[in-house]
Short mmCIF file of C-alpha atoms in Angstrom, two decimals:
data_model
loop_
_atom_site.label_atom_id
_atom_site.label_comp_id
_atom_site.label_asym_id
_atom_site.label_seq_id
_atom_site.Cartn_x
_atom_site.Cartn_y
_atom_site.Cartn_z
CA MET A 1 15.31 -77.06 -0.58
CA GLY A 2 11.53 -77.38 -0.38
CA GLU A 3 9.06 -74.82 0.90
CA LYS A 4 8.98 -76.42 4.35
CA GLY A 5 12.77 -76.25 4.55
CA GLU A 6 12.75 -72.55 3.64
CA VAL A 7 10.13 -71.86 6.30
CA THR A 8 12.26 -73.63 8.91
CA LYS A 9 15.40 -71.83 7.79
CA ASN A 10 13.71 -68.42 8.02
CA LYS A 11 12.25 -69.33 11.40
CA ILE A 12 15.73 -70.12 12.70
CA MET A 13 17.19 -66.85 11.39
CA GLU A 14 14.34 -64.78 12.80
CA ALA A 15 14.81 -66.42 16.19
CA ALA A 16 18.55 -65.71 16.01
CA VAL A 17 17.88 -62.02 15.29
CA LYS A 18 15.39 -61.79 18.16
CA LEU A 19 17.85 -63.34 20.61
CA ILE A 20 20.77 -61.24 19.36
CA PHE A 21 18.69 -58.12 19.99
CA GLN A 22 18.03 -59.33 23.54
CA LYS A 23 21.34 -60.90 24.51
CA GLY A 24 24.00 -60.13 21.96
CA ILE A 25 25.83 -62.56 19.70
CA GLU A 26 28.20 -64.20 22.18
CA ALA A 27 25.48 -64.80 24.78
CA THR A 28 23.13 -66.38 22.23
CA SER A 29 23.70 -70.12 21.98
CA ILE A 30 22.40 -72.75 19.60
CA SER A 31 20.54 -74.20 22.61
CA ASP A 32 18.79 -70.83 23.03
CA ILE A 33 17.68 -70.98 19.41
CA VAL A 34 16.44 -74.56 19.86
CA LYS A 35 14.39 -73.41 22.85
CA GLU A 36 13.05 -70.35 21.00
CA THR A 37 12.05 -72.20 17.82
CA GLY A 38 11.35 -75.75 18.91
CA VAL A 39 13.56 -76.83 16.00
CA ALA A 40 15.92 -79.71 16.79
CA LYS A 41 19.64 -78.93 16.97
CA GLY A 42 20.33 -81.35 14.14
CA SER A 43 17.90 -79.49 11.91
CA ILE A 44 19.58 -76.18 12.73
CA PHE A 45 22.97 -77.60 11.75
CA PHE A 46 21.44 -79.03 8.57
CA HIS A 47 20.64 -75.49 7.46
CA PHE A 48 23.66 -73.78 9.04
CA PRO A 49 26.96 -75.68 9.58
CA ASP A 50 28.00 -73.50 12.51
CA LYS A 51 26.93 -70.55 14.64
CA GLN A 52 29.02 -68.06 12.68
CA THR A 53 27.24 -68.98 9.44
CA LEU A 54 23.85 -68.74 11.14
CA VAL A 55 24.57 -65.31 12.64
CA SER A 56 26.01 -64.03 9.35
CA LYS A 57 22.94 -65.14 7.40
CA ALA A 58 20.61 -63.75 10.07
CA LEU A 59 22.35 -60.35 9.96
CA MET A 60 22.12 -60.27 6.17
CA GLN A 61 18.44 -61.21 6.27
CA TYR A 62 17.81 -58.37 8.71
CA GLU A 63 19.88 -56.06 6.50
CA ASN A 64 17.41 -56.68 3.67
CA LYS A 65 14.50 -55.78 5.97
CA PHE A 66 16.27 -52.65 7.16
CA PHE A 67 16.83 -51.32 3.64
CA ILE A 68 13.20 -51.98 2.77
CA PHE A 69 12.31 -49.89 5.85
CA LEU A 70 14.77 -47.20 4.72
CA GLU A 71 13.34 -47.02 1.20
CA GLN A 72 9.78 -46.85 2.53
CA SER A 73 10.76 -44.15 5.03
CA LEU A 74 12.60 -41.93 2.54
CA THR A 75 9.40 -40.92 0.78
CA GLY A 76 7.80 -37.52 0.34
CA ASN A 77 7.06 -34.79 -2.17
CA THR A 78 10.49 -33.21 -1.75
CA PRO A 79 13.92 -34.39 -0.55
CA GLY A 80 13.56 -32.31 2.62
CA GLU A 81 10.23 -33.99 3.38
CA GLN A 82 11.81 -37.37 2.74
CA LEU A 83 14.41 -36.69 5.42
CA ILE A 84 11.72 -35.53 7.87
CA ASN A 85 9.69 -38.68 7.20
CA PHE A 86 12.77 -40.83 7.69
CA PHE A 87 13.53 -39.26 11.06
CA GLU A 88 9.91 -39.68 12.16
CA ASN A 89 9.82 -43.33 11.10
CA VAL A 90 13.03 -44.11 13.00
CA SER A 91 11.51 -42.55 16.11
CA LYS A 92 8.23 -44.45 15.69
CA ALA A 93 9.98 -47.77 15.09
CA HIS A 94 11.91 -47.58 18.35
CA LYS A 95 8.94 -46.25 20.30
CA LYS A 96 6.94 -49.27 19.07
CA LYS A 97 9.59 -51.53 20.66
CA ASN A 98 9.50 -49.48 23.89
CA TYR A 99 13.13 -48.61 23.13
CA ALA A 100 14.26 -52.17 23.85
CA GLY A 101 16.94 -53.89 21.79
CA GLY A 102 18.43 -50.81 20.16
CA CYS A 103 19.88 -51.28 16.66
CA ILE A 104 21.23 -54.73 15.86
CA PHE A 105 23.92 -53.25 13.63
CA GLY A 106 25.10 -50.77 16.24
CA ASN A 107 24.97 -53.47 18.90
CA THR A 108 27.02 -55.83 16.76
CA ALA A 109 29.56 -53.13 15.95
CA LEU A 110 30.11 -52.46 19.65
CA GLU A 111 30.25 -56.15 20.59
CA MET A 112 32.26 -57.55 17.71
CA ALA A 113 34.44 -54.76 16.28
CA ASP A 114 37.60 -56.19 17.86
CA LYS A 115 36.58 -59.84 17.76
CA ASN A 116 35.06 -61.01 14.49
CA GLU A 117 35.92 -59.60 11.06
CA ILE A 118 33.08 -61.41 9.29
CA PHE A 119 30.34 -59.91 11.47
CA THR A 120 31.91 -56.46 11.50
CA GLY A 121 32.36 -56.62 7.73
CA ILE A 122 28.62 -57.19 7.28
CA VAL A 123 27.78 -54.34 9.65
CA SER A 124 30.33 -51.99 8.11
CA ASN A 125 28.76 -52.58 4.72
CA VAL A 126 25.31 -51.79 6.14
CA PHE A 127 26.48 -48.46 7.52
CA LYS A 128 28.23 -47.54 4.25
CA LYS A 129 25.08 -48.26 2.24
CA TRP A 130 22.93 -46.39 4.77
CA VAL A 131 25.18 -43.30 4.58
CA LYS A 132 25.11 -43.46 0.78
CA HIS A 133 21.28 -43.55 0.73
CA ILE A 134 20.99 -40.57 3.08
CA GLY A 135 23.74 -38.71 1.23
CA LYS A 136 21.86 -38.92 -2.06
CA VAL A 137 18.72 -37.42 -0.50
CA ILE A 138 20.77 -34.64 1.09
CA GLU A 139 22.35 -33.86 -2.30
CA GLU A 140 18.89 -33.48 -3.81
CA ALA A 141 17.71 -31.35 -0.87
CA VAL A 142 20.67 -29.01 -1.40
CA LYS A 143 19.73 -28.66 -5.08
CA THR A 144 16.13 -27.78 -4.21
CA GLY A 145 17.29 -25.26 -1.63
CA GLU A 146 15.62 -27.11 1.24
CA ILE A 147 18.75 -27.73 3.22
CA ARG A 148 21.97 -25.91 4.08
CA LYS A 149 24.76 -26.32 1.55
CA ASP A 150 27.85 -25.40 3.57
CA ILE A 151 28.51 -28.98 4.73
CA LYS A 152 29.28 -31.75 2.25
CA PRO A 153 26.35 -34.20 1.83
CA ASP A 154 28.49 -37.27 2.57
CA VAL A 155 29.80 -35.66 5.77
CA LEU A 156 26.27 -34.73 6.86
CA ALA A 157 24.97 -38.22 6.03
CA SER A 158 27.74 -39.91 8.01
CA THR A 159 27.14 -37.60 10.97
CA ILE A 160 23.38 -38.23 10.88
CA VAL A 161 23.85 -42.00 10.98
CA ALA A 162 26.42 -41.79 13.79
CA ALA A 163 24.24 -39.46 15.86
CA LEU A 164 21.11 -41.55 15.33
CA GLU A 165 22.97 -44.62 16.53
CA GLY A 166 23.98 -42.70 19.67
CA GLY A 167 20.42 -41.50 20.23
CA ILE A 168 19.08 -45.04 19.77
CA MET A 169 21.62 -46.39 22.24
CA LEU A 170 20.78 -43.78 24.91
CA SER A 171 17.04 -44.29 24.43
CA ARG A 172 17.58 -48.01 24.91
CA LEU A 173 19.61 -47.35 28.04
CA GLU A 174 17.06 -44.97 29.54
CA LYS A 175 13.97 -46.72 28.10
CA SER A 176 12.83 -43.28 27.01
CA GLY A 177 12.37 -41.65 23.64
CA GLU A 178 13.83 -38.36 24.82
CA PRO A 179 17.48 -38.92 23.76
CA LEU A 180 16.50 -40.05 20.25
CA GLU A 181 13.90 -37.30 19.88
CA LYS A 182 16.40 -34.64 20.96
CA THR A 183 18.92 -35.98 18.45
CA ILE A 184 16.36 -35.82 15.65
CA CYS A 185 15.15 -32.35 16.64
CA THR A 186 18.74 -31.08 16.68
CA PHE A 187 19.35 -32.37 13.17
CA VAL A 188 16.12 -30.93 11.82
CA LYS A 189 17.13 -27.51 13.17
CA MET A 190 20.81 -27.82 12.25
CA LEU A 191 20.07 -28.90 8.68
CA GLU A 192 17.71 -25.93 8.30
CA ILE A 193 15.20 -28.07 6.44
CA LYS A 194 12.63 -25.73 4.86
CA THR A 195 9.48 -27.47 6.09
CA GLN A 196 8.57 -25.21 8.97
CA SER A 197 5.34 -26.86 10.17
CA ARG A 198 6.96 -30.30 10.23
CA LYS A 199 9.94 -28.89 12.14
CA GLU A 200 7.59 -27.53 14.79
CA GLU A 201 5.89 -30.93 15.10
CA ILE A 202 9.16 -32.79 15.61
CA CYS A 203 10.63 -30.22 17.99
CA LEU A 204 7.40 -29.54 19.87
CA ASN A 205 8.92 -30.43 23.27
CA TYR A 206 12.44 -29.14 22.65
#
């Protein structure tokens, strides 16, 4: 495939992701994608033989972007600071979108968990990898004494991801950052992360 073909293919997938954020998978049609991109239906089917293939590829493309975001967010001088920075970047990312759209992986899990094993398999893998990333940072934070050690890192990581998804969903519903911010503040306090000034910043209103 030439450069022009790759550009068109990426354009189609990006449009699919945008529409899935707005409408969900079932409500997004090939005709919607034609309208969004200006790409002819025949060209879409040249790159993707059916809607399921298109959605699968679009989810995987967005997965790559998400893990780049995750790696860039989990930065800092210490593991505890990395977690704080991650929480702050999640909050900023959703505030930038005015809390619209939520999380495409959480949305897909809710919409497709009992309907499509291929889509839910992709999303399940995303969550497992996400938990693993967070778990590794928590392990290091326990070693440095920055975080409580009475809860297993993998349990904490799984709980963090689940709670963040709930906070994101409620912020989307209310179009307000308060639910997500409260969730993050609660975790910062519960984890007992030893970065006092940063804790005060995050929990300023709570």
